[in-house]
mmCIF file of C-alpha atoms in Angstrom:
data_model
loop_
_atom_site.group_PDB
_atom_site.id
_atom_site.type_symbol
_atom_site.label_atom_id
_atom_site.label_comp_id
_atom_site.label_asym_id
_atom_site.label_seq_id
_atom_site.Cartn_x
_atom_site.Cartn_y
_atom_site.Cartn_z
ATOM 1 C CA UNK A 1 -4.974 6.995 27.682
ATOM 2 C CA UNK A 2 -5.479 5.329 24.321
ATOM 3 C CA UNK A 3 -7.922 2.680 23.187
ATOM 4 C CA UNK A 4 -8.375 0.427 20.189
ATOM 5 C CA UNK A 5 -10.989 2.549 18.510
ATOM 6 C CA UNK A 6 -9.294 5.922 18.923
ATOM 7 C CA UNK A 7 -5.515 5.885 19.201
ATOM 8 C CA UNK A 8 -3.974 9.323 19.594
ATOM 9 C CA UNK A 9 -2.747 11.093 16.495
ATOM 10 C CA UNK A 10 0.858 10.637 15.466
ATOM 11 C CA UNK A 11 2.358 13.018 12.937
ATOM 12 C CA UNK A 12 2.858 11.731 9.416
ATOM 13 C CA UNK A 13 6.540 12.418 9.695
ATOM 14 C CA UNK A 14 6.732 9.709 12.364
ATOM 15 C CA UNK A 15 5.609 6.936 10.015
ATOM 16 C CA UNK A 16 8.597 5.030 8.639
ATOM 17 C CA UNK A 17 6.314 3.162 6.254
ATOM 18 C CA UNK A 18 6.267 6.325 4.162
ATOM 19 C CA UNK A 19 10.010 5.918 3.655
ATOM 20 C CA UNK A 20 9.368 2.458 2.183
ATOM 21 C CA UNK A 21 8.086 3.417 -1.229
ATOM 22 C CA UNK A 22 10.210 0.567 -2.542
ATOM 23 C CA UNK A 23 7.764 -1.948 -1.085
ATOM 24 C CA UNK A 24 5.234 -0.973 -3.765
ATOM 25 C CA UNK A 25 7.837 -1.098 -6.513
ATOM 26 C CA UNK A 26 8.820 -4.638 -5.558
ATOM 27 C CA UNK A 27 5.423 -5.990 -6.537
ATOM 28 C CA UNK A 28 5.962 -4.967 -10.170
ATOM 29 C CA UNK A 29 9.575 -6.088 -10.594
ATOM 30 C CA UNK A 30 10.665 -8.388 -13.434
ATOM 31 C CA UNK A 31 11.119 -11.142 -10.872
ATOM 32 C CA UNK A 32 7.540 -10.706 -9.650
ATOM 33 C CA UNK A 33 6.282 -10.764 -13.250
ATOM 34 C CA UNK A 34 8.221 -13.972 -13.873
ATOM 35 C CA UNK A 35 6.817 -15.604 -10.751
ATOM 36 C CA UNK A 36 3.250 -14.858 -11.821
ATOM 37 C CA UNK A 37 3.978 -15.939 -15.389
ATOM 38 C CA UNK A 38 5.145 -19.285 -14.044
ATOM 39 C CA UNK A 39 1.621 -19.724 -12.678
ATOM 40 C CA UNK A 40 0.145 -18.858 -16.065
ATOM 41 C CA UNK A 41 -1.028 -15.293 -15.387
ATOM 42 C CA UNK A 42 0.151 -11.852 -16.502
ATOM 43 C CA UNK A 43 1.571 -9.292 -14.090
ATOM 44 C CA UNK A 44 -1.614 -7.230 -13.595
ATOM 45 C CA UNK A 45 -3.868 -10.179 -12.741
ATOM 46 C CA UNK A 46 -0.961 -11.642 -10.797
ATOM 47 C CA UNK A 47 -0.844 -8.558 -8.588
ATOM 48 C CA UNK A 48 -4.611 -8.662 -7.941
ATOM 49 C CA UNK A 49 -4.564 -12.387 -7.182
ATOM 50 C CA UNK A 50 -1.410 -12.378 -5.042
ATOM 51 C CA UNK A 51 -2.647 -9.527 -2.850
ATOM 52 C CA UNK A 52 -6.147 -10.996 -2.582
ATOM 53 C CA UNK A 53 -4.767 -14.488 -1.916
ATOM 54 C CA UNK A 54 -4.391 -13.769 1.786
ATOM 55 C CA UNK A 55 -8.207 -13.625 1.916
ATOM 56 C CA UNK A 56 -8.483 -17.116 0.401
ATOM 57 C CA UNK A 57 -10.309 -18.053 -2.840
ATOM 58 C CA UNK A 58 -12.849 -15.276 -2.417
ATOM 59 C CA UNK A 59 -15.406 -14.011 -4.910
ATOM 60 C CA UNK A 60 -14.623 -10.893 -6.978
ATOM 61 C CA UNK A 61 -16.972 -8.653 -4.989
ATOM 62 C CA UNK A 62 -14.978 -9.297 -1.812
ATOM 63 C CA UNK A 63 -11.814 -8.070 -3.519
ATOM 64 C CA UNK A 64 -13.626 -5.095 -5.049
ATOM 65 C CA UNK A 65 -14.774 -4.103 -1.559
ATOM 66 C CA UNK A 66 -11.383 -4.594 0.073
ATOM 67 C CA UNK A 67 -9.201 -3.007 -2.636
ATOM 68 C CA UNK A 68 -11.691 -0.138 -3.025
ATOM 69 C CA UNK A 69 -10.135 1.813 -5.894
ATOM 70 C CA UNK A 70 -9.633 -0.910 -8.522
ATOM 71 C CA UNK A 71 -12.072 -1.082 -11.426
ATOM 72 C CA UNK A 72 -14.688 -3.766 -10.685
ATOM 73 C CA UNK A 73 -14.501 -4.891 -14.308
ATOM 74 C CA UNK A 74 -10.761 -5.537 -13.964
ATOM 75 C CA UNK A 75 -11.224 -7.555 -10.788
ATOM 76 C CA UNK A 76 -14.012 -9.622 -12.304
ATOM 77 C CA UNK A 77 -11.825 -10.265 -15.357
ATOM 78 C CA UNK A 78 -9.153 -11.706 -13.043
ATOM 79 C CA UNK A 79 -11.197 -13.551 -10.426
ATOM 80 C CA UNK A 80 -12.283 -16.251 -9.998
ATOM 81 C CA UNK A 81 -10.378 -17.289 -13.147
ATOM 82 C CA UNK A 82 -7.054 -16.922 -11.329
ATOM 83 C CA UNK A 83 -8.142 -19.432 -8.671
ATOM 84 C CA UNK A 84 -8.732 -21.967 -11.438
ATOM 85 C CA UNK A 85 -5.159 -21.393 -12.613
ATOM 86 C CA UNK A 86 -3.570 -21.808 -9.182
ATOM 87 C CA UNK A 87 -4.807 -21.821 -5.569
ATOM 88 C CA UNK A 88 -4.231 -18.762 -3.359
ATOM 89 C CA UNK A 89 -1.362 -20.506 -1.561
ATOM 90 C CA UNK A 90 0.598 -20.692 -4.811
ATOM 91 C CA UNK A 91 0.020 -17.010 -5.537
ATOM 92 C CA UNK A 92 1.303 -16.146 -2.067
ATOM 93 C CA UNK A 93 4.380 -18.297 -2.611
ATOM 94 C CA UNK A 94 4.983 -16.750 -6.025
ATOM 95 C CA UNK A 95 4.768 -13.241 -4.604
ATOM 96 C CA UNK A 96 7.256 -14.055 -1.845
ATOM 97 C CA UNK A 97 9.632 -15.720 -4.315
ATOM 98 C CA UNK A 98 9.495 -12.677 -6.597
ATOM 99 C CA UNK A 99 10.157 -10.326 -3.680
ATOM 100 C CA UNK A 100 13.066 -12.456 -2.473
ATOM 101 C CA UNK A 101 14.709 -12.566 -5.902
ATOM 102 C CA UNK A 102 14.247 -8.815 -6.438
ATOM 103 C CA UNK A 103 15.752 -7.852 -3.091
ATOM 104 C CA UNK A 104 18.704 -10.174 -3.618
ATOM 105 C CA UNK A 105 19.411 -8.661 -7.048
ATOM 106 C CA UNK A 106 19.040 -4.966 -6.180
ATOM 107 C CA UNK A 107 20.252 -4.747 -2.580
ATOM 108 C CA UNK A 108 22.867 -7.477 -2.802
ATOM 109 C CA UNK A 109 24.200 -10.071 -0.397
ATOM 110 C CA UNK A 110 26.074 -7.523 1.712
ATOM 111 C CA UNK A 111 22.960 -5.565 2.647
ATOM 112 C CA UNK A 112 20.874 -8.686 3.182
ATOM 113 C CA UNK A 113 23.453 -10.066 5.617
ATOM 114 C CA UNK A 114 23.989 -6.756 7.424
ATOM 115 C CA UNK A 115 23.268 -5.931 11.032
ATOM 116 C CA UNK A 116 21.375 -2.860 9.798
ATOM 117 C CA UNK A 117 18.856 -4.958 7.910
ATOM 118 C CA UNK A 118 18.450 -7.344 10.817
ATOM 119 C CA UNK A 119 17.731 -4.361 13.067
ATOM 120 C CA UNK A 120 15.240 -2.864 10.601
ATOM 121 C CA UNK A 121 13.433 -6.211 10.409
ATOM 122 C CA UNK A 122 13.274 -6.349 14.200
ATOM 123 C CA UNK A 123 11.805 -2.843 14.438
ATOM 124 C CA UNK A 124 9.342 -3.396 11.612
ATOM 125 C CA UNK A 125 8.116 -6.640 13.095
ATOM 126 C CA UNK A 126 7.727 -5.035 16.520
ATOM 127 C CA UNK A 127 5.535 -2.324 15.021
ATOM 128 C CA UNK A 128 3.474 -4.764 12.973
ATOM 129 C CA UNK A 129 2.934 -7.150 15.864
ATOM 130 C CA UNK A 130 1.692 -4.392 18.156
ATOM 131 C CA UNK A 131 -1.669 -4.181 16.388
ATOM 132 C CA UNK A 132 -3.930 -7.110 17.518
ATOM 133 C CA UNK A 133 -6.197 -4.782 19.502
ATOM 134 C CA UNK A 134 -6.817 -2.721 16.339
ATOM 135 C CA UNK A 135 -7.827 -5.650 14.114
ATOM 136 C CA UNK A 136 -11.515 -4.802 13.791
ATOM 137 C CA UNK A 137 -12.719 -3.369 10.475
ATOM 138 C CA UNK A 138 -9.390 -4.107 8.751
ATOM 139 C CA UNK A 139 -9.948 -7.116 6.451
ATOM 140 C CA UNK A 140 -6.823 -6.919 4.300
ATOM 141 C CA UNK A 141 -4.612 -6.304 7.298
ATOM 142 C CA UNK A 142 -6.220 -9.150 9.248
ATOM 143 C CA UNK A 143 -5.821 -11.556 6.332
ATOM 144 C CA UNK A 144 -2.131 -10.747 5.936
ATOM 145 C CA UNK A 145 -1.551 -10.792 9.685
ATOM 146 C CA UNK A 146 -2.760 -14.404 9.723
ATOM 147 C CA UNK A 147 0.001 -15.454 7.316
ATOM 148 C CA UNK A 148 3.166 -17.022 8.758
ATOM 149 C CA UNK A 149 6.207 -14.804 9.149
ATOM 150 C CA UNK A 150 9.145 -15.523 6.813
ATOM 151 C CA UNK A 151 12.447 -16.520 8.370
ATOM 152 C CA UNK A 152 15.034 -14.374 6.595
ATOM 153 C CA UNK A 153 15.408 -10.771 7.807
ATOM 154 C CA UNK A 154 14.858 -9.107 4.413
ATOM 155 C CA UNK A 155 11.582 -10.995 4.000
ATOM 156 C CA UNK A 156 10.591 -10.271 7.597
ATOM 157 C CA UNK A 157 11.054 -6.566 6.836
ATOM 158 C CA UNK A 158 9.026 -6.846 3.642
ATOM 159 C CA UNK A 159 6.209 -8.709 5.429
ATOM 160 C CA UNK A 160 6.214 -6.168 8.270
ATOM 161 C CA UNK A 161 5.914 -3.308 5.783
ATOM 162 C CA UNK A 162 3.122 -5.160 3.983
ATOM 163 C CA UNK A 163 1.198 -5.475 7.242
ATOM 164 C CA UNK A 164 1.738 -1.806 8.049
ATOM 165 C CA UNK A 165 0.644 -0.781 4.556
ATOM 166 C CA UNK A 166 -2.549 -2.853 4.746
ATOM 167 C CA UNK A 167 -3.206 -1.495 8.244
ATOM 168 C CA UNK A 168 -2.892 2.029 6.843
ATOM 169 C CA UNK A 169 -4.938 1.167 3.755
ATOM 170 C CA UNK A 170 -7.900 -0.288 5.618
ATOM 171 C CA UNK A 171 -8.048 2.849 7.744
ATOM 172 C CA UNK A 172 -7.819 5.039 4.654
ATOM 173 C CA UNK A 173 -10.791 3.234 3.122
ATOM 174 C CA UNK A 174 -12.755 3.880 6.320
ATOM 175 C CA UNK A 175 -11.893 7.589 6.142
ATOM 176 C CA UNK A 176 -12.940 7.770 2.482
ATOM 177 C CA UNK A 177 -16.215 5.983 3.174
ATOM 178 C CA UNK A 178 -16.946 8.362 6.020
ATOM 179 C CA UNK A 179 -16.348 11.278 3.633
ATOM 180 C CA UNK A 180 -18.622 9.766 0.986
ATOM 181 C CA UNK A 181 -15.865 9.402 -1.619
ATOM 182 C CA UNK A 182 -15.797 6.459 -4.040
ATOM 183 C CA UNK A 183 -12.678 4.554 -5.027
ATOM 184 C CA UNK A 184 -12.262 6.272 -8.380
ATOM 185 C CA UNK A 185 -12.980 9.687 -6.837
ATOM 186 C CA UNK A 186 -10.205 8.991 -4.337
ATOM 187 C CA UNK A 187 -7.836 8.347 -7.243
ATOM 188 C CA UNK A 188 -8.865 11.617 -8.911
ATOM 189 C CA UNK A 189 -8.123 13.551 -5.725
ATOM 190 C CA UNK A 190 -4.779 11.743 -5.452
ATOM 191 C CA UNK A 191 -3.958 12.948 -8.964
ATOM 192 C CA UNK A 192 -5.043 16.477 -8.068
ATOM 193 C CA UNK A 193 -2.671 16.423 -5.104
ATOM 194 C CA UNK A 194 0.184 15.868 -7.561
ATOM 195 C CA UNK A 195 2.309 12.897 -6.435
ATOM 196 C CA UNK A 196 1.276 10.638 -9.333
ATOM 197 C CA UNK A 197 -0.136 11.579 -12.713
ATOM 198 C CA UNK A 198 -3.791 11.052 -13.545
ATOM 199 C CA UNK A 199 -3.149 8.730 -16.479
ATOM 200 C CA UNK A 200 -0.912 6.443 -14.430
ATOM 201 C CA UNK A 201 -3.501 6.223 -11.673
ATOM 202 C CA UNK A 202 -6.328 5.572 -14.105
ATOM 203 C CA UNK A 203 -4.607 2.913 -16.179
ATOM 204 C CA UNK A 204 -2.971 0.985 -13.338
ATOM 205 C CA UNK A 205 -6.384 0.654 -11.681
ATOM 206 C CA UNK A 206 -7.982 -0.197 -15.065
ATOM 207 C CA UNK A 207 -10.633 2.555 -15.128
ATOM 208 C CA UNK A 208 -11.990 3.676 -18.501
ATOM 209 C CA UNK A 209 -11.611 7.284 -19.709
ATOM 210 C CA UNK A 210 -15.386 7.700 -19.418
ATOM 211 C CA UNK A 211 -15.381 6.492 -15.804
ATOM 212 C CA UNK A 212 -12.555 8.888 -14.999
ATOM 213 C CA UNK A 213 -14.250 11.849 -16.672
ATOM 214 C CA UNK A 214 -17.482 11.167 -14.773
ATOM 215 C CA UNK A 215 -15.602 11.080 -11.454
ATOM 216 C CA UNK A 216 -13.852 14.361 -12.250
ATOM 217 C CA UNK A 217 -17.145 15.999 -13.138
ATOM 218 C CA UNK A 218 -18.764 14.705 -9.971
ATOM 219 C CA UNK A 219 -16.027 16.221 -7.817
ATOM 220 C CA UNK A 220 -16.339 19.533 -9.659
ATOM 221 C CA UNK A 221 -20.078 19.514 -9.100
ATOM 222 C CA UNK A 222 -19.397 18.908 -5.426
ATOM 223 C CA UNK A 223 -17.150 21.965 -5.418
ATOM 224 C CA UNK A 224 -13.919 20.143 -4.597
ATOM 225 C CA UNK A 225 -12.176 20.548 -7.960
ATOM 226 C CA UNK A 226 -11.760 23.766 -9.925
ATOM 227 C CA UNK A 227 -12.866 24.088 -13.533
ATOM 228 C CA UNK A 228 -10.265 23.927 -16.278
ATOM 229 C CA UNK A 229 -8.086 21.407 -18.115
ATOM 230 C CA UNK A 230 -5.903 20.614 -15.083
ATOM 231 C CA UNK A 231 -6.927 18.809 -11.907
ATOM 232 C CA UNK A 232 -6.743 21.366 -9.113
ATOM 233 C CA UNK A 233 -8.424 21.577 -5.726
ATOM 234 C CA UNK A 234 -10.679 24.390 -4.669
ATOM 235 C CA UNK A 235 -10.254 25.716 -1.132
ATOM 236 C CA UNK A 236 -13.090 23.424 -0.056
ATOM 237 C CA UNK A 237 -11.422 20.487 -1.762
ATOM 238 C CA UNK A 238 -8.108 21.147 -0.022
ATOM 239 C CA UNK A 239 -9.902 21.306 3.314
ATOM 240 C CA UNK A 240 -11.659 18.013 2.618
ATOM 241 C CA UNK A 241 -8.440 16.262 1.595
ATOM 242 C CA UNK A 242 -6.621 17.529 4.671
ATOM 243 C CA UNK A 243 -9.408 16.150 6.863
ATOM 244 C CA UNK A 244 -9.280 12.719 5.201
ATOM 245 C CA UNK A 245 -5.496 12.575 5.474
ATOM 246 C CA UNK A 246 -5.667 13.545 9.146
ATOM 247 C CA UNK A 247 -8.254 10.836 9.809
ATOM 248 C CA UNK A 248 -6.142 8.290 7.937
ATOM 249 C CA UNK A 249 -3.030 9.199 9.912
ATOM 250 C CA UNK A 250 -4.946 8.943 13.174
ATOM 251 C CA UNK A 251 -6.257 5.491 12.269
ATOM 252 C CA UNK A 252 -2.779 4.351 11.182
ATOM 253 C CA UNK A 253 -0.936 5.662 14.239
ATOM 254 C CA UNK A 254 -1.119 2.691 16.630
ATOM 255 C CA UNK A 255 1.934 0.674 15.480
ATOM 256 C CA UNK A 256 4.128 3.775 15.362
ATOM 257 C CA UNK A 257 3.020 4.887 18.791
ATOM 258 C CA UNK A 258 3.981 1.425 20.023
ATOM 259 C CA UNK A 259 7.385 1.727 18.363
ATOM 260 C CA UNK A 260 7.963 5.196 19.807
ATOM 261 C CA UNK A 261 9.506 8.283 18.269
ATOM 262 C CA UNK A 262 13.069 7.019 18.545
ATOM 263 C CA UNK A 263 12.172 3.644 17.082
ATOM 264 C CA UNK A 264 10.292 5.272 14.208
ATOM 265 C CA UNK A 265 13.186 7.584 13.440
ATOM 266 C CA UNK A 266 15.669 4.705 13.539
ATOM 267 C CA UNK A 267 13.583 2.507 11.256
ATOM 268 C CA UNK A 268 12.964 5.348 8.822
ATOM 269 C CA UNK A 269 16.675 6.156 8.618
ATOM 270 C CA UNK A 270 17.599 2.505 8.127
ATOM 271 C CA UNK A 271 15.181 1.783 5.283
ATOM 272 C CA UNK A 272 15.487 5.038 3.353
ATOM 273 C CA UNK A 273 18.625 4.179 1.332
ATOM 274 C CA UNK A 274 17.258 0.733 0.441
ATOM 275 C CA UNK A 275 13.963 2.250 -0.600
ATOM 276 C CA UNK A 276 15.777 4.728 -2.808
ATOM 277 C CA UNK A 277 17.764 1.931 -4.469
ATOM 278 C CA UNK A 278 14.603 -0.054 -5.164
ATOM 279 C CA UNK A 279 12.641 2.905 -6.508
ATOM 280 C CA UNK A 280 15.550 4.090 -8.673
ATOM 281 C CA UNK A 281 15.758 0.643 -10.245
ATOM 282 C CA UNK A 282 12.065 -0.225 -10.501
ATOM 283 C CA UNK A 283 10.223 3.126 -10.558
ATOM 284 C CA UNK A 284 12.763 5.689 -11.841
ATOM 285 C CA UNK A 285 10.007 8.191 -12.633
ATOM 286 C CA UNK A 286 9.201 8.318 -8.900
ATOM 287 C CA UNK A 287 12.783 8.492 -7.580
ATOM 288 C CA UNK A 288 12.973 12.288 -7.774
ATOM 289 C CA UNK A 289 10.070 12.598 -5.342
ATOM 290 C CA UNK A 290 11.790 10.688 -2.550
ATOM 291 C CA UNK A 291 12.818 13.008 0.232
ATOM 292 C CA UNK A 292 16.298 12.883 1.673
#
């Protein structure tokens, strides 16, 4: 029997959210940039403010705590100044408008009107709405879960994937905290694992070269990274990362257990081609890493 604090593990391969890499790409599309620019902010601050907006007009330290791996200096440079430019409600509306315009341009009217997309939205929403019992300790998920659902299926699917991503993310932060790993150290280990380059991770989270170098040195002192010019795990580091990933997967499993293996497989198969189209258009450097 399962409970809210300890749902049973579900293999990573069962999580259709991992087939939705395009959800991340959407937030940095030209349409999203234009929506934030219309509010008077650039794309980077627009991303911080639009994601934090679900929490309300909170102080920078709240966002630093919730986002975990973003440079505190970058957050403080954005907030609370962004709230003086526009209230959180307008940032939320701008984000949704940018997402809507991007999906309409890249996927096209045929996909948006299809039975396949309607079915994917239904499955995604079912998974996302299965999580009330697991709300505790998940601030970003809870804030987004309190937002109203959009009406159109493509936006329902996007909102469902946003909820599932924040559900996963809050659990990942808990696993990192339990392991005693800071936000920037988590980014360094992500770079060492290979999916995304170190420079991209550092610059998109606005960390300085000195901050990054100090985090690398700290992980080497701990014995998790090998010496040398490249970021590479030691055996101990690989073991640690595997443990954190297993804990994260366990904490993220509840909505996929509720959806069931067949539902997960169906949703994953439905969204994969759309995700590939979005990533190819918006993040071409990442398209080669998408699995068939």
